[in-house]
mmCIF file of N, CA, C and O in Angstrom:
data_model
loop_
_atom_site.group_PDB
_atom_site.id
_atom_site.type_symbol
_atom_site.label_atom_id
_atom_site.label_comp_id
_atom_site.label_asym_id
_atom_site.label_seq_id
_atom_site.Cartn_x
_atom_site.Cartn_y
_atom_site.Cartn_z
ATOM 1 N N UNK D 1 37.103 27.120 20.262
ATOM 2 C CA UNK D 1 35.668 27.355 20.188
ATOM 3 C C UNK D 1 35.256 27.741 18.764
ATOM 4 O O UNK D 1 34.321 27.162 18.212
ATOM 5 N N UNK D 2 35.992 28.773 18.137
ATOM 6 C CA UNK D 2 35.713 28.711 17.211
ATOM 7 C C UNK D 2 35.615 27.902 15.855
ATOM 8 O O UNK D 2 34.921 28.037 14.848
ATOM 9 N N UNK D 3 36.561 27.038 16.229
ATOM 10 C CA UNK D 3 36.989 25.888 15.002
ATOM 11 C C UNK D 3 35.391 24.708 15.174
ATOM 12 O O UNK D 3 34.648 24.301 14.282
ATOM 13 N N UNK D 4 35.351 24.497 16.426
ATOM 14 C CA UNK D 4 33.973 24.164 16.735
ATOM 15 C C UNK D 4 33.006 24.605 15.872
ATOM 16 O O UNK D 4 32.453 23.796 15.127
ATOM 17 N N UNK D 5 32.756 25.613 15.861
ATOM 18 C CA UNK D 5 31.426 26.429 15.071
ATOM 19 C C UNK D 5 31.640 26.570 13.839
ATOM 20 O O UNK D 5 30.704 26.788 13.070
ATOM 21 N N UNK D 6 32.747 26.483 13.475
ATOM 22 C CA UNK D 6 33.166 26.435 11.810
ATOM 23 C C UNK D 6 32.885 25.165 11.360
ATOM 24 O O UNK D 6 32.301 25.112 10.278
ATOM 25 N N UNK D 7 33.207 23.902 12.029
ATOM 26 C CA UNK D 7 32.643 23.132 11.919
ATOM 27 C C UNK D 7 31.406 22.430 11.554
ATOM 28 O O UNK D 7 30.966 21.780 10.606
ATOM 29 N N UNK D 8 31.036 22.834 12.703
ATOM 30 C CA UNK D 8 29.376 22.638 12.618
ATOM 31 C C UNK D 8 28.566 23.724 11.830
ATOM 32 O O UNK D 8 27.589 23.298 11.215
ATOM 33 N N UNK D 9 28.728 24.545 11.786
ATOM 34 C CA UNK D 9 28.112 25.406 10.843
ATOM 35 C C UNK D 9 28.573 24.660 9.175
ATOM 36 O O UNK D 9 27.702 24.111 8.500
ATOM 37 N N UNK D 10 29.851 24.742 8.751
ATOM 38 C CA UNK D 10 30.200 23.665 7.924
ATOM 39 C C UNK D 10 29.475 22.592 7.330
ATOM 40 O O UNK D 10 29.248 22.501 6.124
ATOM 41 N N UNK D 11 29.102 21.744 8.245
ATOM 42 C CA UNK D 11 28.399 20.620 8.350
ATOM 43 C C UNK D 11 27.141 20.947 7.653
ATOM 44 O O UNK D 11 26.700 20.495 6.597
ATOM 45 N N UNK D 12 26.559 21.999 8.618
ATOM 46 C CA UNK D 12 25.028 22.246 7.994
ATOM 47 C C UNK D 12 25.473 22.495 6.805
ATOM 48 O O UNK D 12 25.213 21.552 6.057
ATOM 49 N N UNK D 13 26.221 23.634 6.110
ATOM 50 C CA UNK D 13 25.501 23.860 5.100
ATOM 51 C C UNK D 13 26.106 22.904 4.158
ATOM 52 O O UNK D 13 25.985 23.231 2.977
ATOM 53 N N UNK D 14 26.767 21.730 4.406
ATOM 54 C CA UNK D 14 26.888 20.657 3.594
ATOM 55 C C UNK D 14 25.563 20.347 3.668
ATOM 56 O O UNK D 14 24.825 20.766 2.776
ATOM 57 N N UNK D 15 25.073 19.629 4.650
ATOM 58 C CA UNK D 15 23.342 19.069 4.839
ATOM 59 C C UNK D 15 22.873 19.705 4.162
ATOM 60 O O UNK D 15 22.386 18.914 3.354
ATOM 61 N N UNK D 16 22.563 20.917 3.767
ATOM 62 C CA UNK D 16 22.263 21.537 3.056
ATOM 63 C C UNK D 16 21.873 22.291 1.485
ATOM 64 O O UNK D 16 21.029 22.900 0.828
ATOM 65 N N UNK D 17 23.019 21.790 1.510
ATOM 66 C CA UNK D 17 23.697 21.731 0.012
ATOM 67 C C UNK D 17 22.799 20.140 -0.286
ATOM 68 O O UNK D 17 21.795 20.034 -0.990
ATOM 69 N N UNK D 18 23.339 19.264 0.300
ATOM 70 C CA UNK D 18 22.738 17.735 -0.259
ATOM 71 C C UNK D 18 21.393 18.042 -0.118
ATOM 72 O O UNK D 18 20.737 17.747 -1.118
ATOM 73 N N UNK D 19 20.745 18.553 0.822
ATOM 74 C CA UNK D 19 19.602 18.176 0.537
ATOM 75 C C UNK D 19 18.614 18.882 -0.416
ATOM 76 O O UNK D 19 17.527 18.403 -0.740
ATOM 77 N N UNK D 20 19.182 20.269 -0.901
ATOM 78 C CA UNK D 20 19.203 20.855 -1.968
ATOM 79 C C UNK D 20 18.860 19.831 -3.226
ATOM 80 O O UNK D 20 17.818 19.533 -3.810
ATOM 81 N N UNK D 21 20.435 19.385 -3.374
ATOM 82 C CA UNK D 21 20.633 18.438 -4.579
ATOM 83 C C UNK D 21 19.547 17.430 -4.245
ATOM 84 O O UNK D 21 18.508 17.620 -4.877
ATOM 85 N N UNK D 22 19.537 16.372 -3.377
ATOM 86 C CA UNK D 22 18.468 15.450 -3.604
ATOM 87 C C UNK D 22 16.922 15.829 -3.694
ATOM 88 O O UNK D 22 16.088 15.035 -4.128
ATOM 89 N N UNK D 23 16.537 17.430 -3.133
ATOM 90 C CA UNK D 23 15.277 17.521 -3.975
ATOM 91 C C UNK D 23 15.293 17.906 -5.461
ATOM 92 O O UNK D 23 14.193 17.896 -6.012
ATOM 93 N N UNK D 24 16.036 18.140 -5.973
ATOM 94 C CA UNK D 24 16.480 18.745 -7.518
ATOM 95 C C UNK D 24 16.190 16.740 -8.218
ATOM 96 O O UNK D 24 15.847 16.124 -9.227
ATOM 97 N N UNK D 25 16.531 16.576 -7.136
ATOM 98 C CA UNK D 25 17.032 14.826 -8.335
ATOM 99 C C UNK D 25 15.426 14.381 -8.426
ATOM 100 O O UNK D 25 14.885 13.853 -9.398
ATOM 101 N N UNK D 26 14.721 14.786 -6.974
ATOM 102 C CA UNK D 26 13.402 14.317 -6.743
ATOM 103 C C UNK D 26 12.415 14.762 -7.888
ATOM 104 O O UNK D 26 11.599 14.111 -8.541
ATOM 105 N N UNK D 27 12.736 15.981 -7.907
ATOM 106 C CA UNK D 27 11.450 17.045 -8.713
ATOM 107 C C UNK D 27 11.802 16.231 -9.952
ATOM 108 O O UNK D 27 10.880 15.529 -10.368
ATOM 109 N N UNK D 28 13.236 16.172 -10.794
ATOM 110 C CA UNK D 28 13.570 15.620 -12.375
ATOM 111 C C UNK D 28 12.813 14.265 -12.063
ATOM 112 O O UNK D 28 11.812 14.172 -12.774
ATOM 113 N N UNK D 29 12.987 13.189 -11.216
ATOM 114 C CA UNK D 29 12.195 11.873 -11.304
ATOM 115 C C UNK D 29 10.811 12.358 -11.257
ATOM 116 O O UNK D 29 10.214 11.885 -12.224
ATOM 117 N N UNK D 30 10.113 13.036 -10.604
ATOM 118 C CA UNK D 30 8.528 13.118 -10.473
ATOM 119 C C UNK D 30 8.396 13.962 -12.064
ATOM 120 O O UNK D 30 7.617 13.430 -12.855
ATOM 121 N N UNK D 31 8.898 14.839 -12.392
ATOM 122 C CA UNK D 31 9.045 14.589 -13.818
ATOM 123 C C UNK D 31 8.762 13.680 -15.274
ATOM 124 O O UNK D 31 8.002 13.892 -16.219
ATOM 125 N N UNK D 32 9.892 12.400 -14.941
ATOM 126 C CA UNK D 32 10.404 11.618 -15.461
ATOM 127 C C UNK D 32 8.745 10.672 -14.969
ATOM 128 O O UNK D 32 7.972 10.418 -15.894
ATOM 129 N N UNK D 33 8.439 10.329 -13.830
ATOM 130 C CA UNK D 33 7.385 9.130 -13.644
ATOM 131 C C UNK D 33 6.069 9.800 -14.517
ATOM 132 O O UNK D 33 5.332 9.105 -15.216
ATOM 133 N N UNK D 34 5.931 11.116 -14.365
ATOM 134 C CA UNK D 34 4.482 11.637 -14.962
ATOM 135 C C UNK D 34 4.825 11.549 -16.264
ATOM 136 O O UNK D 34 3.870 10.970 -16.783
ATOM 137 N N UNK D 35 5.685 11.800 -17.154
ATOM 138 C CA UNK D 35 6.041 11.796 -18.495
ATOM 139 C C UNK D 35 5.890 9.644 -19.144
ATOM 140 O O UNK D 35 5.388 9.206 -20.179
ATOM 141 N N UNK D 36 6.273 9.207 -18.481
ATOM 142 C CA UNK D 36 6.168 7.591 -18.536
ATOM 143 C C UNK D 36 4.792 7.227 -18.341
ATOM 144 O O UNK D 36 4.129 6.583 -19.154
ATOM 145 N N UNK D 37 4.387 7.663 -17.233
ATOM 146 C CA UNK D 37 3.000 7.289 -17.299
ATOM 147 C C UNK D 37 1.838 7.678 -17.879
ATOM 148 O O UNK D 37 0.727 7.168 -17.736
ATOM 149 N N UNK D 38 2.193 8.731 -18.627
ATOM 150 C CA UNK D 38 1.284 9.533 -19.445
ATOM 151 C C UNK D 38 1.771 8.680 -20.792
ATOM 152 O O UNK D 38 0.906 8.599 -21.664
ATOM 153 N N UNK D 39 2.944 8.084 -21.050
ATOM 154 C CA UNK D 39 3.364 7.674 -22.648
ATOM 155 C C UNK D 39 2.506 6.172 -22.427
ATOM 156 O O UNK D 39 1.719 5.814 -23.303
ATOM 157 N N UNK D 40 2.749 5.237 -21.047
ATOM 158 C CA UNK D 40 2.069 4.341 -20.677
ATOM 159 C C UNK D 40 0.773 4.137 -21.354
ATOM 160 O O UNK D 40 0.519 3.396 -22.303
ATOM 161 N N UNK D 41 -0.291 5.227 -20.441
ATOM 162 C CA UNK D 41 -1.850 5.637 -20.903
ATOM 163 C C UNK D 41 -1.914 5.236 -22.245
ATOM 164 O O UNK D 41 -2.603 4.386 -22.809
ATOM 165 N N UNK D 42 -0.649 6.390 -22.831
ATOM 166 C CA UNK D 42 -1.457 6.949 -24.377
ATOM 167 C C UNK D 42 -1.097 5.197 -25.190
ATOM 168 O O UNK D 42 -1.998 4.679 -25.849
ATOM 169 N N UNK D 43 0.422 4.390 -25.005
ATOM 170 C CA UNK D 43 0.381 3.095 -25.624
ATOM 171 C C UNK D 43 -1.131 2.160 -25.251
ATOM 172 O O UNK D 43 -1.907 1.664 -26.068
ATOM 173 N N UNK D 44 -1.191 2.141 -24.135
ATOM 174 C CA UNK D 44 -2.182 0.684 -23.848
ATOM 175 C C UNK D 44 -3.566 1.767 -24.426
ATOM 176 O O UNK D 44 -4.462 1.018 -24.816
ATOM 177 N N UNK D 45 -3.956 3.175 -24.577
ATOM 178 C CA UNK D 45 -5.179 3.463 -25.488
ATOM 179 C C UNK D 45 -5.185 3.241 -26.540
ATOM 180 O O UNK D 45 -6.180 2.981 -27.216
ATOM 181 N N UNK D 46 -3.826 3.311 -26.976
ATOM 182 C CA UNK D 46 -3.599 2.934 -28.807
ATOM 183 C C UNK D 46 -3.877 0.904 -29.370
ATOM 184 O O UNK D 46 -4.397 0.278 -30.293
ATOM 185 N N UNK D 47 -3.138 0.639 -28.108
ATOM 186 C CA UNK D 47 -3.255 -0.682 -28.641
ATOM 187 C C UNK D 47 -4.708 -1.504 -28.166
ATOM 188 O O UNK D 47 -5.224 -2.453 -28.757
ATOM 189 N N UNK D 48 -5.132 -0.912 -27.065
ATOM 190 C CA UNK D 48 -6.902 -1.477 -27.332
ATOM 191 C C UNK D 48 -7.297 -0.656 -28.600
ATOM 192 O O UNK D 48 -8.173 -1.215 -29.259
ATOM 193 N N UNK D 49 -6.954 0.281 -28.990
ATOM 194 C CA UNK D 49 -8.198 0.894 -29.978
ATOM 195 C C UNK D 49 -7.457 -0.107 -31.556
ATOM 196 O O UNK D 49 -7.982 -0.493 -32.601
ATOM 197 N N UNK D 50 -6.475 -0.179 -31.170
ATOM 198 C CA UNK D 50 -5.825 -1.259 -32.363
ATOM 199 C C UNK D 50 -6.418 -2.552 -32.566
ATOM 200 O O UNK D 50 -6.986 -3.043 -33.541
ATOM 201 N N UNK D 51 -6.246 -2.837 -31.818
ATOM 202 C CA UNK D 51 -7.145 -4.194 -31.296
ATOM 203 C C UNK D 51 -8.237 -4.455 -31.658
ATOM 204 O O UNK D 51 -8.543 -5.473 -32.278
ATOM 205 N N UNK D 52 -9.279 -3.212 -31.185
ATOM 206 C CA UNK D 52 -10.817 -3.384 -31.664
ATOM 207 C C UNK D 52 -11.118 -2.935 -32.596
ATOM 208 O O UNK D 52 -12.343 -3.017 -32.690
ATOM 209 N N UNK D 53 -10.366 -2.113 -34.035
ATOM 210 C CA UNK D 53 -9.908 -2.197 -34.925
ATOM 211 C C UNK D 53 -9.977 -3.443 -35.798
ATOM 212 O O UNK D 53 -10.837 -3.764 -36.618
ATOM 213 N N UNK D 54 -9.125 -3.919 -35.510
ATOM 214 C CA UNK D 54 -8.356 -4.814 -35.811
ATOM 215 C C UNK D 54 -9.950 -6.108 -35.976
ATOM 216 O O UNK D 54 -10.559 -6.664 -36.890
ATOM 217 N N UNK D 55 -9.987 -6.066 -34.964
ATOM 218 C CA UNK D 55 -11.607 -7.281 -35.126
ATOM 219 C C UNK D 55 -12.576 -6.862 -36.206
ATOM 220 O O UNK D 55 -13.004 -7.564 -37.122
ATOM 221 N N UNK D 56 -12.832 -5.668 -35.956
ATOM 222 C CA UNK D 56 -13.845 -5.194 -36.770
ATOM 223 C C UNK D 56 -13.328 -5.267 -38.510
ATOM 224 O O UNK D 56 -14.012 -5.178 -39.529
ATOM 225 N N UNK D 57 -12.076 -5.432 -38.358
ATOM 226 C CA UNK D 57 -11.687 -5.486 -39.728
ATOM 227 C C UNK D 57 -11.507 -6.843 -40.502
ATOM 228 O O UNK D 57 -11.564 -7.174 -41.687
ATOM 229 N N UNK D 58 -11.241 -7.540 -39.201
ATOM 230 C CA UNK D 58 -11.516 -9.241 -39.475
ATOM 231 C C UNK D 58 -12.874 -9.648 -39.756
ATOM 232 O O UNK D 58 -13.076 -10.429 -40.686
ATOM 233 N N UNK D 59 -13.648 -9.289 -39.187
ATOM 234 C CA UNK D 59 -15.235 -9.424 -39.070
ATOM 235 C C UNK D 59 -15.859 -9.197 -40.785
ATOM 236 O O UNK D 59 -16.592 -9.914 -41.466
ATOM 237 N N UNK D 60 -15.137 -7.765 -41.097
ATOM 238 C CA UNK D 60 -15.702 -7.395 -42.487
ATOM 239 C C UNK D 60 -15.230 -8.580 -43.424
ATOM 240 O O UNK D 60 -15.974 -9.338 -44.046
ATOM 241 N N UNK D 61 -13.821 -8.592 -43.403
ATOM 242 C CA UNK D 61 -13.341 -9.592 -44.054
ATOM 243 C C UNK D 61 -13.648 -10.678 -44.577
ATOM 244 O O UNK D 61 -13.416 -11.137 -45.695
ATOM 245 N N UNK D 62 -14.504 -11.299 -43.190
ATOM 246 C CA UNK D 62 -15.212 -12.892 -43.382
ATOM 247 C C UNK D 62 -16.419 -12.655 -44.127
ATOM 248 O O UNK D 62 -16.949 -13.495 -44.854
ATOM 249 N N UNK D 63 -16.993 -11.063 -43.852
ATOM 250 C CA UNK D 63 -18.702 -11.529 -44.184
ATOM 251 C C UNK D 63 -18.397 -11.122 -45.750
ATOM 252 O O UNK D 63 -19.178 -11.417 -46.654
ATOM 253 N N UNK D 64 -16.921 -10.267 -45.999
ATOM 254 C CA UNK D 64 -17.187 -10.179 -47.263
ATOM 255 C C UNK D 64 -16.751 -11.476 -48.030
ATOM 256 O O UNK D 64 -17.245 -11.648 -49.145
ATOM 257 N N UNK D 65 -15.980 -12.288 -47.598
ATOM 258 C CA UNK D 65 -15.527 -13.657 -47.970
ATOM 259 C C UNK D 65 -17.265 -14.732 -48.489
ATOM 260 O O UNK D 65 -17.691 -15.138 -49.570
ATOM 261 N N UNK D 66 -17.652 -14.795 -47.414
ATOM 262 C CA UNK D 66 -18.464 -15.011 -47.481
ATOM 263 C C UNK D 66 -19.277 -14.703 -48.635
ATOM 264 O O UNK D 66 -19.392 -15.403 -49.640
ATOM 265 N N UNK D 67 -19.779 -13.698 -48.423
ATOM 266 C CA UNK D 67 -20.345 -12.870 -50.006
ATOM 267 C C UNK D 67 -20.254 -13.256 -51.053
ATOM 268 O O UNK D 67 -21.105 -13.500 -51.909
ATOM 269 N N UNK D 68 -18.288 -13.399 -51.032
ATOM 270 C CA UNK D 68 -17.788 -13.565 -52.608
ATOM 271 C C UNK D 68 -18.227 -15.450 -52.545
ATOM 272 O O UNK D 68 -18.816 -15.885 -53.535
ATOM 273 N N UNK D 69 -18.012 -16.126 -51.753
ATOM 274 C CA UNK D 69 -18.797 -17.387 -52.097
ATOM 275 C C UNK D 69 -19.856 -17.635 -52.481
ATOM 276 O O UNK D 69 -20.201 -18.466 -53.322
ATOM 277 N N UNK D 70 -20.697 -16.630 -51.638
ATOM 278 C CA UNK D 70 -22.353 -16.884 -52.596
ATOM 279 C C UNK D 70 -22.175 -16.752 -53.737
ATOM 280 O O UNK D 70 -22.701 -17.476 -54.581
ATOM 281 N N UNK D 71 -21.351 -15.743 -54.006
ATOM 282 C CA UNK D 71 -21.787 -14.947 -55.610
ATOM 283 C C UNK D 71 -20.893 -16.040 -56.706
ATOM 284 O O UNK D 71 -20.982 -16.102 -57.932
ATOM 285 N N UNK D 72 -20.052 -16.821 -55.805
ATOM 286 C CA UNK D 72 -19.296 -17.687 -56.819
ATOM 287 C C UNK D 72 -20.265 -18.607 -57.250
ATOM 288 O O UNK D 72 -20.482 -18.942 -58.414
ATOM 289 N N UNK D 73 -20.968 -19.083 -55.991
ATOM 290 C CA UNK D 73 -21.747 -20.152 -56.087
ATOM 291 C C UNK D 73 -23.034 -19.864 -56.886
ATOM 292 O O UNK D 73 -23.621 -20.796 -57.434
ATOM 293 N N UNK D 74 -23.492 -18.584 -56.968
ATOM 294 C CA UNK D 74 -24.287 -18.161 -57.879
ATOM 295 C C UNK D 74 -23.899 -18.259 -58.944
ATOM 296 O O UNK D 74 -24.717 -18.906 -59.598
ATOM 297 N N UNK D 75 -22.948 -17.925 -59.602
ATOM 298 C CA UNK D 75 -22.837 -18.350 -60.853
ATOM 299 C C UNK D 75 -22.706 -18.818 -61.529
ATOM 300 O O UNK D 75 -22.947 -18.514 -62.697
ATOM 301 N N UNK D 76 -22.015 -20.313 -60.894
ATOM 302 C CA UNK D 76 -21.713 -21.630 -61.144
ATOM 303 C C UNK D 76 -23.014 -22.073 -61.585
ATOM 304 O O UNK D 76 -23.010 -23.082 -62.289
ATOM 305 N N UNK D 77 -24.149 -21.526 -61.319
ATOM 306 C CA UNK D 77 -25.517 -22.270 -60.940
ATOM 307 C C UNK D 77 -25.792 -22.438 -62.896
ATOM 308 O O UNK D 77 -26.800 -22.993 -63.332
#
């Protein structure tokens, strides 16, 4: 009878023990997903703001291109 209950008592606090450990593993991943998805956010905010950047700097570019043609063409005159 007793080897019985050593047993099973045994048992539990194996169950126990594991399930210990697998919330420990849980909490480090929910961790790990909020830390990724927060680095996620902050890349895809950087690279739209890069982006629209990025146009606006093309944009100047042309009209100053532009510019410098008039002024070439002005002086040619």
């Amino acid at each position: 009878m007793g080897e019985i209950l050593n047993y099973i008592f045994g048992s539990m606090k194996s169950t126990e023990m594991a399930l210990k450990n697998i919330n420990k593993v849980l909490r480090n991943q929910s961790k790990l997903n909020n830390e990724v998805m927060i680095f996620s956010v902050a890349m895809t905010t950087y690279a739209v703001l890069s982006e629209r950047d990025r146009r606006r700097q093309e944009k100047e570019i042309k009209r100053l291109s532009k510019e410098i043609e008039e002024l070439k063409r002005s002086e040619g005159e």
